PDB file of C-alpha atoms in Angstrom:
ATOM      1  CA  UNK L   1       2.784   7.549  22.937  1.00 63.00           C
ATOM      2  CA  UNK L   2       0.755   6.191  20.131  1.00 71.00           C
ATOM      3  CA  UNK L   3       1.013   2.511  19.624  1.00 93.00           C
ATOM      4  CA  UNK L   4      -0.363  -1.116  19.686  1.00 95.00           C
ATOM      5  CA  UNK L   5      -0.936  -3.075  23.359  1.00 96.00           C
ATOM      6  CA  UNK L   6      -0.932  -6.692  23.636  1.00 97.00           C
ATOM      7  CA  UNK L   7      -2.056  -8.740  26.313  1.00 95.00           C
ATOM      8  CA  UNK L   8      -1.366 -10.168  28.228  1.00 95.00           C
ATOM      9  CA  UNK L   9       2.284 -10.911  27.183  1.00 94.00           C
ATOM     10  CA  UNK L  10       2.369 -14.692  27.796  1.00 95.00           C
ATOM     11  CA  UNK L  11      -0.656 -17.426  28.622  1.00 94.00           C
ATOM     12  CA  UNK L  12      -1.190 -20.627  29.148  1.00 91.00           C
ATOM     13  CA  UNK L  13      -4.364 -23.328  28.033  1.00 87.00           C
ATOM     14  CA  UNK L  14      -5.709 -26.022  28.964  1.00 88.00           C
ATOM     15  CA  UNK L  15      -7.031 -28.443  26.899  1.00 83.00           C
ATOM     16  CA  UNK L  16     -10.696 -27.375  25.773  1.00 85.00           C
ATOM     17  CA  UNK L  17     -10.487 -24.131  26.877  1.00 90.00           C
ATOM     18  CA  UNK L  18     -10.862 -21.007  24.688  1.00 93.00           C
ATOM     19  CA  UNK L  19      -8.856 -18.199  25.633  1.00 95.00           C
ATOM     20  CA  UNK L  20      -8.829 -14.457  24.262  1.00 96.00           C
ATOM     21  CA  UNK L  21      -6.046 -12.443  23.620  1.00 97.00           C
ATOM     22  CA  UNK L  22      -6.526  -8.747  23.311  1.00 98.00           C
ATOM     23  CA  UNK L  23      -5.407  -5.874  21.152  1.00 98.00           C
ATOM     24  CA  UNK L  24      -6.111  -1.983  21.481  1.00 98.00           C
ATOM     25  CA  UNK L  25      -4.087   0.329  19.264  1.00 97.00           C
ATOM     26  CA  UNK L  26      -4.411   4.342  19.481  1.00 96.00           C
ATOM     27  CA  UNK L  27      -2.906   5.089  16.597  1.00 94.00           C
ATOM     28  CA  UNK L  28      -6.297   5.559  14.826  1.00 93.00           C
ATOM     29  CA  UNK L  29      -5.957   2.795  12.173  1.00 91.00           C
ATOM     30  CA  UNK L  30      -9.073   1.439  10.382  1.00 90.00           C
ATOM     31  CA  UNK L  31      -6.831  -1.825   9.619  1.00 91.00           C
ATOM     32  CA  UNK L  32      -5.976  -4.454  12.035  1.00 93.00           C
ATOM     33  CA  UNK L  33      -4.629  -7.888  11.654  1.00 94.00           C
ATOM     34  CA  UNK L  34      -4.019 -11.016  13.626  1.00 97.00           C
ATOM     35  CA  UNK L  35      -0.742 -13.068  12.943  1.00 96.00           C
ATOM     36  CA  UNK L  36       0.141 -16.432  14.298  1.00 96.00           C
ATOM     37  CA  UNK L  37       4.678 -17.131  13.960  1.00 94.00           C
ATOM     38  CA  UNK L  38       6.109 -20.401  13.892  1.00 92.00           C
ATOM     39  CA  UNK L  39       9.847 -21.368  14.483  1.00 83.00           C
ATOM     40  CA  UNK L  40      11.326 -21.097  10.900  1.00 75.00           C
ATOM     41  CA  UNK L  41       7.692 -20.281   9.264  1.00 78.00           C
ATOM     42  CA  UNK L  42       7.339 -16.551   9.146  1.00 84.00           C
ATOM     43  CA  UNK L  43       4.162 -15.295   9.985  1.00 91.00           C
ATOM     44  CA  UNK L  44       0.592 -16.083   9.002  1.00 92.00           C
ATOM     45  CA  UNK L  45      -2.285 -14.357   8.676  1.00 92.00           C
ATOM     46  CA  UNK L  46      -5.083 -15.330  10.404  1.00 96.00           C
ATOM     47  CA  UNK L  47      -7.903 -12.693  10.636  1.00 96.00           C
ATOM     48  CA  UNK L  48      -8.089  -9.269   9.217  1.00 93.00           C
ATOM     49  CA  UNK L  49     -10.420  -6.073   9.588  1.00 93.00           C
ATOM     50  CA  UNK L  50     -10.653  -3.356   7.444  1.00 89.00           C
ATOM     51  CA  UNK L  51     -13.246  -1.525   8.748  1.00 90.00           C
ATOM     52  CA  UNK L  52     -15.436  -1.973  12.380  1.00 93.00           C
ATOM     53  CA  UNK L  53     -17.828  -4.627  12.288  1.00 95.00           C
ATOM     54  CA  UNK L  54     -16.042  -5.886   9.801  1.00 93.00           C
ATOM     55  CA  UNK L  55     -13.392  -8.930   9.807  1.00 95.00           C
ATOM     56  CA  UNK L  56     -12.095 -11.332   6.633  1.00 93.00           C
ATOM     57  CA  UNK L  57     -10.677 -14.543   7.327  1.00 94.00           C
ATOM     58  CA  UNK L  58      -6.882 -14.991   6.525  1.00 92.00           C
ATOM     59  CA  UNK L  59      -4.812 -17.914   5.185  1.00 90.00           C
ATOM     60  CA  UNK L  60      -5.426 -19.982   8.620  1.00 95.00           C
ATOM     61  CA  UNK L  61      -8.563 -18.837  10.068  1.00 96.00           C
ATOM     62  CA  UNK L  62      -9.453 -22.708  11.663  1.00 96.00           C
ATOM     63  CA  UNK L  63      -9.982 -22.589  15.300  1.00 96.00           C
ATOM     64  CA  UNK L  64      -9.993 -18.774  16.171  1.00 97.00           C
ATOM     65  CA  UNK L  65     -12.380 -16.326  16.370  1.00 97.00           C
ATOM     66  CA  UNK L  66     -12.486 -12.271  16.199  1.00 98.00           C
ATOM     67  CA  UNK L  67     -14.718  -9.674  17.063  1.00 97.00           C
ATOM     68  CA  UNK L  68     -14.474  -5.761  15.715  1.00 97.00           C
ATOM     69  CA  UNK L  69     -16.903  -3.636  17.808  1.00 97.00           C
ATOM     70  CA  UNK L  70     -14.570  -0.833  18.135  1.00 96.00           C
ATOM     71  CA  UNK L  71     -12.199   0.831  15.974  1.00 96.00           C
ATOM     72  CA  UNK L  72      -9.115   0.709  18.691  1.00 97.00           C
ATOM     73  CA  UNK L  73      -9.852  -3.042  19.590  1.00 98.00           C
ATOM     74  CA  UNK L  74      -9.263  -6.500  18.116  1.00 98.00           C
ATOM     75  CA  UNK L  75      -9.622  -9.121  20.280  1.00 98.00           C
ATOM     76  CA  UNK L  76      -8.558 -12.977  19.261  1.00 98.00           C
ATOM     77  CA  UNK L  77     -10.113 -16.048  20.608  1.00 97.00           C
ATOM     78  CA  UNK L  78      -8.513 -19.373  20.042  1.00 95.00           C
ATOM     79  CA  UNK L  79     -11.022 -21.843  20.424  1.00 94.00           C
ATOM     80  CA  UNK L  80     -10.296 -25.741  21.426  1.00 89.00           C
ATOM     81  CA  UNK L  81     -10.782 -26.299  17.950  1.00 88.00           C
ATOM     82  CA  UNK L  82      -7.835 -25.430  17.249  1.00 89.00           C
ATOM     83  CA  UNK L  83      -5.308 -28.266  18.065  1.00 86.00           C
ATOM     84  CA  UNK L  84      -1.588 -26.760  17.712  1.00 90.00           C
ATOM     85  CA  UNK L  85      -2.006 -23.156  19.303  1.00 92.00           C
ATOM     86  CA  UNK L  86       1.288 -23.252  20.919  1.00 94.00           C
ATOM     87  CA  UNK L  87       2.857 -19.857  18.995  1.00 95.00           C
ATOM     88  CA  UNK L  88       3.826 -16.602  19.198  1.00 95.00           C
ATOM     89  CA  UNK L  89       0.386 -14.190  18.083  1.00 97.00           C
ATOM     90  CA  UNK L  90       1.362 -10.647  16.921  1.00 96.00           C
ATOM     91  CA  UNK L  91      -1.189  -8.057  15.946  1.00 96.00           C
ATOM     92  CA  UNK L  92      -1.038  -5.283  14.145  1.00 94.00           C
ATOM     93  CA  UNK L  93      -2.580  -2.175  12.895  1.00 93.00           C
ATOM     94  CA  UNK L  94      -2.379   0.262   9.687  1.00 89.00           C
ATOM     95  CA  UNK L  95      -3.698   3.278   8.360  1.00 83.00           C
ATOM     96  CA  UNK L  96      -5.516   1.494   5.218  1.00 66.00           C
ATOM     97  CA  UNK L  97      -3.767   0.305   2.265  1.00 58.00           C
ATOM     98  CA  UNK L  98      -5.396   2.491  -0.843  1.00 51.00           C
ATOM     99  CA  UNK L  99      -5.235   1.133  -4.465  1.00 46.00           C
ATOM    100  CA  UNK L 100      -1.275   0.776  -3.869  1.00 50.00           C
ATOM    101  CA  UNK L 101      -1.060  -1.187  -0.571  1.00 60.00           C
ATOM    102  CA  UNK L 102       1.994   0.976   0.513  1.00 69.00           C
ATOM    103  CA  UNK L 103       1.203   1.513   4.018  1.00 77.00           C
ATOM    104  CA  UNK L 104       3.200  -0.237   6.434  1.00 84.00           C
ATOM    105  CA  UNK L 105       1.389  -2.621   9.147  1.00 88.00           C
ATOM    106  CA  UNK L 106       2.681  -1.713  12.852  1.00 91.00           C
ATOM    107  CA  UNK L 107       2.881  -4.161  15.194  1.00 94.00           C
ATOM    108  CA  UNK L 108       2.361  -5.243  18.965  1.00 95.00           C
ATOM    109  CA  UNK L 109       4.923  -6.868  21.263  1.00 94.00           C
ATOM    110  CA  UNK L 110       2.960  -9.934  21.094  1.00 95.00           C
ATOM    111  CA  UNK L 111       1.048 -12.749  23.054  1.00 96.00           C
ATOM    112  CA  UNK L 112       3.376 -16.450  23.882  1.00 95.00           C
ATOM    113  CA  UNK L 113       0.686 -18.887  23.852  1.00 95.00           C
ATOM    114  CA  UNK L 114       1.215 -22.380  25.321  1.00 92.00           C
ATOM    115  CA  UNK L 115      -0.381 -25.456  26.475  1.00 86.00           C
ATOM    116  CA  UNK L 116      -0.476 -26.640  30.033  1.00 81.00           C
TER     117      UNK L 116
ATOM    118  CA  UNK Z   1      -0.774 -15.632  -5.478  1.00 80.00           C
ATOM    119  CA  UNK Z   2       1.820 -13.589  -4.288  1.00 86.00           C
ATOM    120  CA  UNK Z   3       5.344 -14.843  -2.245  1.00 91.00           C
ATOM    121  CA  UNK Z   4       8.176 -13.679  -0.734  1.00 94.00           C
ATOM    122  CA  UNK Z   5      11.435 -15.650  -0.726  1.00 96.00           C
ATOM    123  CA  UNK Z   6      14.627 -15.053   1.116  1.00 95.00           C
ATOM    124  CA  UNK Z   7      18.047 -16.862   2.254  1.00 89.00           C
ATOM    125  CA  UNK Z   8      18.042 -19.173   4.838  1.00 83.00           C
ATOM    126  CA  UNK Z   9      19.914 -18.327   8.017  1.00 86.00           C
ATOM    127  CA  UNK Z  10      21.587 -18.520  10.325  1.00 94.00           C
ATOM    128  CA  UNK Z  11      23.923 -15.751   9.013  1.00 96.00           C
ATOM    129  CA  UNK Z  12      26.563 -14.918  11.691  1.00 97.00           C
ATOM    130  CA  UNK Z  13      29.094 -12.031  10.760  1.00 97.00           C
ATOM    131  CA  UNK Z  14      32.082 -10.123  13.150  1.00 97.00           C
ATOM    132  CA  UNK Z  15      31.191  -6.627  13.846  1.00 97.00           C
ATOM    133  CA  UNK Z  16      31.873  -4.064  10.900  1.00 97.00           C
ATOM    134  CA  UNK Z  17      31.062  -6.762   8.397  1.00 98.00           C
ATOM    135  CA  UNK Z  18      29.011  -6.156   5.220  1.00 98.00           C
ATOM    136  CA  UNK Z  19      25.751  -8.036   5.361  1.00 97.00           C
ATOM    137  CA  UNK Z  20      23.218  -8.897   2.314  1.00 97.00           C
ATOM    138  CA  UNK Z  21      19.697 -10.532   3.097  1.00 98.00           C
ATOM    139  CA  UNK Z  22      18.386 -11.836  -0.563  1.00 97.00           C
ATOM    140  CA  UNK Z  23      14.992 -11.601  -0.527  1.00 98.00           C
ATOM    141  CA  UNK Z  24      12.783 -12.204  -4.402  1.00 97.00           C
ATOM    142  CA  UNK Z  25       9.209 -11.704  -4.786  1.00 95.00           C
ATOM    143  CA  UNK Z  26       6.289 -13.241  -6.903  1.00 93.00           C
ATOM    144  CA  UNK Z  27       4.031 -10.862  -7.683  1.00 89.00           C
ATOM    145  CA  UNK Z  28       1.655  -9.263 -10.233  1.00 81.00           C
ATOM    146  CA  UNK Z  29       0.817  -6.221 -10.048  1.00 79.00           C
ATOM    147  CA  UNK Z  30       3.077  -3.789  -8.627  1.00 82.00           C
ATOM    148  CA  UNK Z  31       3.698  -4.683  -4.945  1.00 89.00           C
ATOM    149  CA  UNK Z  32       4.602  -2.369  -2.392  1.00 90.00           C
ATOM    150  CA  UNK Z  33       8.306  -3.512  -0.539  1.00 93.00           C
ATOM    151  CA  UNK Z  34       9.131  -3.758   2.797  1.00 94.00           C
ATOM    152  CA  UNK Z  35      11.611  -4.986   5.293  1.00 97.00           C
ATOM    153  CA  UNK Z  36      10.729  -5.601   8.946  1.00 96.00           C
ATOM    154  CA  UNK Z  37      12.796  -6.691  11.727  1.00 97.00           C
ATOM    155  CA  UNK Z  38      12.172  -8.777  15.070  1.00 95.00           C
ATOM    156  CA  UNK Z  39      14.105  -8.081  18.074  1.00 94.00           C
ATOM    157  CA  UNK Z  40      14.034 -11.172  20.857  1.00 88.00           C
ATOM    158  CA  UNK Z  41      10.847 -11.183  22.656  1.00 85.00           C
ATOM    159  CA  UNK Z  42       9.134  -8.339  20.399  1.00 89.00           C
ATOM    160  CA  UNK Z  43       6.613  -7.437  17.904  1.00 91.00           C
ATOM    161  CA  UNK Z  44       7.914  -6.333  14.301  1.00 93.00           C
ATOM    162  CA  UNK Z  45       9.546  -3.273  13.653  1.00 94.00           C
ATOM    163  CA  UNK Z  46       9.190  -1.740   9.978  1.00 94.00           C
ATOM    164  CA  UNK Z  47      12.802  -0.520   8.967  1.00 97.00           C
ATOM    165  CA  UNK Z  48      12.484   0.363   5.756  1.00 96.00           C
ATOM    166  CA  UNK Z  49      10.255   0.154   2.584  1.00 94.00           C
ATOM    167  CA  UNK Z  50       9.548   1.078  -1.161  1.00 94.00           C
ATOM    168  CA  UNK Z  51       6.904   1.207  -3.483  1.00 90.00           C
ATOM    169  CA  UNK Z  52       8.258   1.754  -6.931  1.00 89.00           C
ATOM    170  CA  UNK Z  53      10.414   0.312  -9.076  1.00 92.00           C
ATOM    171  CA  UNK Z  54      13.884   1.591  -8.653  1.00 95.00           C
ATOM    172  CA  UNK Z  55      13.555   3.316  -5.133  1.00 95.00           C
ATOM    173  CA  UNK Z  56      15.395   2.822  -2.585  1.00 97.00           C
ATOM    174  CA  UNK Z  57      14.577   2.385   0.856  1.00 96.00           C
ATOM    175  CA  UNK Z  58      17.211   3.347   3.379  1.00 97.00           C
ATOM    176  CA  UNK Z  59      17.049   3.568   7.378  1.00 97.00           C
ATOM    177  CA  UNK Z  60      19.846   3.227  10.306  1.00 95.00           C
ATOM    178  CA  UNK Z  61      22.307   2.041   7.985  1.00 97.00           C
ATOM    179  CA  UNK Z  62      20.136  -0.549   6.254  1.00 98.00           C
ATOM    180  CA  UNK Z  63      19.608  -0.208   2.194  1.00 98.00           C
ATOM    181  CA  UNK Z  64      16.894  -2.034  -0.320  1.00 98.00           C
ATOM    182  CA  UNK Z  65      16.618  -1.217  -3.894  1.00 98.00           C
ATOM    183  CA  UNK Z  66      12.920  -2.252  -5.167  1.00 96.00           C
ATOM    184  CA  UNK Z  67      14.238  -4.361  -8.606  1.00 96.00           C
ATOM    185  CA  UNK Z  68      11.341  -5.229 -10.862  1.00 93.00           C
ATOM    186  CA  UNK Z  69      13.950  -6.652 -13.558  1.00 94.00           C
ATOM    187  CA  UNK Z  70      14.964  -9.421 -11.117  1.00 95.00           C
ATOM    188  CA  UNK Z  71      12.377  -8.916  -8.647  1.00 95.00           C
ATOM    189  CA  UNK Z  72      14.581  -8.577  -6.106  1.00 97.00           C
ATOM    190  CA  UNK Z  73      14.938  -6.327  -2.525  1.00 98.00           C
ATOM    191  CA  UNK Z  74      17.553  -7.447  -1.142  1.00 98.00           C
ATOM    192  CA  UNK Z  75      19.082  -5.757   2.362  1.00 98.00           C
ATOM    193  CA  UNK Z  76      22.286  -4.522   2.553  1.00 98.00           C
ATOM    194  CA  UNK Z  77      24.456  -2.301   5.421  1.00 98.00           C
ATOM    195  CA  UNK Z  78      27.608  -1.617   4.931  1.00 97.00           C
ATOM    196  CA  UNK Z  79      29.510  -2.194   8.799  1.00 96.00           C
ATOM    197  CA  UNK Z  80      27.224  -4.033  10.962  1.00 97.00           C
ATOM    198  CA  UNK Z  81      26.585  -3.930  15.089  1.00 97.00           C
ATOM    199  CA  UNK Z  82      26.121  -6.478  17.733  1.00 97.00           C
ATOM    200  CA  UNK Z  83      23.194  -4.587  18.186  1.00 96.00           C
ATOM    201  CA  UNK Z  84      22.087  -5.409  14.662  1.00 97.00           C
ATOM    202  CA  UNK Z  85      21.165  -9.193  15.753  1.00 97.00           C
ATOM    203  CA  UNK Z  86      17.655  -9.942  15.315  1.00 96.00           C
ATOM    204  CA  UNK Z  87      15.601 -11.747  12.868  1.00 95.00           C
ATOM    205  CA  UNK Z  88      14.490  -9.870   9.396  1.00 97.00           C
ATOM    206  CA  UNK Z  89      11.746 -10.442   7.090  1.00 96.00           C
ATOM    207  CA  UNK Z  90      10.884  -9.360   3.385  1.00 96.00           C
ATOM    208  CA  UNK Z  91       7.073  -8.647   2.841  1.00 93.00           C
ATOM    209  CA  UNK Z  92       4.931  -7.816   0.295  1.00 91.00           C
ATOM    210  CA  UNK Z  93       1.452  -5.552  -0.480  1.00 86.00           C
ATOM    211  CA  UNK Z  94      -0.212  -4.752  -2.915  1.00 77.00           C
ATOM    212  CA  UNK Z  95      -0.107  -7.240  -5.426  1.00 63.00           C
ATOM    213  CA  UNK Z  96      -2.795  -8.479  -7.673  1.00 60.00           C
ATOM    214  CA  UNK Z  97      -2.558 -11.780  -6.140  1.00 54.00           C
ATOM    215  CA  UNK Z  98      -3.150 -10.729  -2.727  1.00 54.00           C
ATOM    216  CA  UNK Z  99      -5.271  -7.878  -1.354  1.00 58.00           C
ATOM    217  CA  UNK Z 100      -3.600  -4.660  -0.634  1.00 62.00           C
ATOM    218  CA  UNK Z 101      -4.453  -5.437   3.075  1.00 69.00           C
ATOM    219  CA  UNK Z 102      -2.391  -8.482   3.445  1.00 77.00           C
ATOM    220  CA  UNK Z 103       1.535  -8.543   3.783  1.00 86.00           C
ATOM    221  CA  UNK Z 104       3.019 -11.860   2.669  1.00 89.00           C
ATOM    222  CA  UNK Z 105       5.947 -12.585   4.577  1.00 91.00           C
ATOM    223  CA  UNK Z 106       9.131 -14.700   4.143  1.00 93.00           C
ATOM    224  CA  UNK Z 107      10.393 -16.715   6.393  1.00 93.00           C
ATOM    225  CA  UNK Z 108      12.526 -14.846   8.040  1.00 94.00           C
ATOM    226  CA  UNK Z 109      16.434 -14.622   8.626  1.00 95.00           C
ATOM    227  CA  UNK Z 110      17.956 -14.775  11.648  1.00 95.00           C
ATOM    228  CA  UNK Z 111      21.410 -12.715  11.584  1.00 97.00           C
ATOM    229  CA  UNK Z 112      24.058 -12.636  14.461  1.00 97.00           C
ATOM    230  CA  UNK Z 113      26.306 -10.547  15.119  1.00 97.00           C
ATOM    231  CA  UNK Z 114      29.466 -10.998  17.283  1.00 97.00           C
ATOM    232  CA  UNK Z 115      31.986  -8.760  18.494  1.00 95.00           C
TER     233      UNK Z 115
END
């Protein structure tokens, strides 16, 4: 079945220590995003990739990182630079967005992060 | 730029209830529409969405109606579930304050239902 894998589905961080979640989708999407969701915040963008090799900073890029060497794969690294990573991080993919912006993102099951 | 605003929650209804999510927009443009709902533990699910004004988006029960008069989408079903509980969220795309890449979310409303 086509869809988007997260992993792994929870992990824990010491202080100072990056750590890298991943993301591989098969759906064949040029699009992928990272979100970061907050108790009673929604969610928040935090990197986006249109294309491979490719990657835009969203509205709370501080303290993570993102690589896009291959279509199906969107890893996130949250540095120790970033000082409140405790959250739930969902990624997702879609099939570009045209002129219109009418195609729908699909998402992963996500990755709990916490601190130890 | 572009936001998304809808009711606060909790909203807790008896099963067979009729349930309405408000959700408004600020937008140029002309946004794409979309509801998405979160099941405990999970990613997002997309469960419905339009792009016009004046379509409807239906799906499993669940209506929207894309108004650019009030700039409104609000969700409606008729007889909910137990099964229905989860949290919902309006988004946006496609409007000329955002890129047609980014959703902007609301914040989300968490609905129970009870038997």
């Amino acid at each position: 079945d086509g869809g988007i894998t997260q992993s792994p589905k929870y992990l824990f961080r010491k202080e100072g220590q990056n750590v890298t979640l991943s993301c591989e989708q098969n759906l064949n999407h040029d699009a992928m995003y990272w979100y970061r969701q907050d108790p009673g915040q929604g969610l928040r963008l935090i990197y986006y990739s249109q294309i491979v090799n490719d990657f835009q900073k969203g509205d709370i890029a501080e303290g993570y990182s993102v690589s896009r060497e291959k279509k199906e794969s969107f890893p996130l690294t949250v540095t120790s630079a970033q000082k409140n990573p405790t959250a739930f991080y969902l990624c997702a993919s879609s099939n570009g967005q045209g002129v219109s912006g009418n195609q729908p993102q699909h998402f992963g099951d996500g990755t709990r992060l916490s601190i130890l | 730029g572009d936001s998304v605003t809808q009711m606060e929650g909790p909203v807790t209804l008896s099963e067979e209830a009729f349930l309405t999510i408000n959700c408004t927009y600020t937008a140029t443009g002309y946004p794409s529409l979309f509801w998405y709902v979160q099941y405990p533990g999970e990613g997002l699910q997309l469960l419905l969405k339009a792009t016009k004004a004046d379509d409807k988006g239906s799906n499993k029960g669940f209506e929207a109606t894309y108004r650019k008069e009030t700039t409104s989408f609000h969700l409606e079903k008729g007889s909910v579930q137990v099964s229905d509980s989860a949290v919902y969220f309006c988004a946006l795309s496609g409007g000329s304050g955002g890129s047609n890449y980014k959703l902007t979310f609301g914040k989300g409303t968490l609905l129970t239902v009870n038997p």
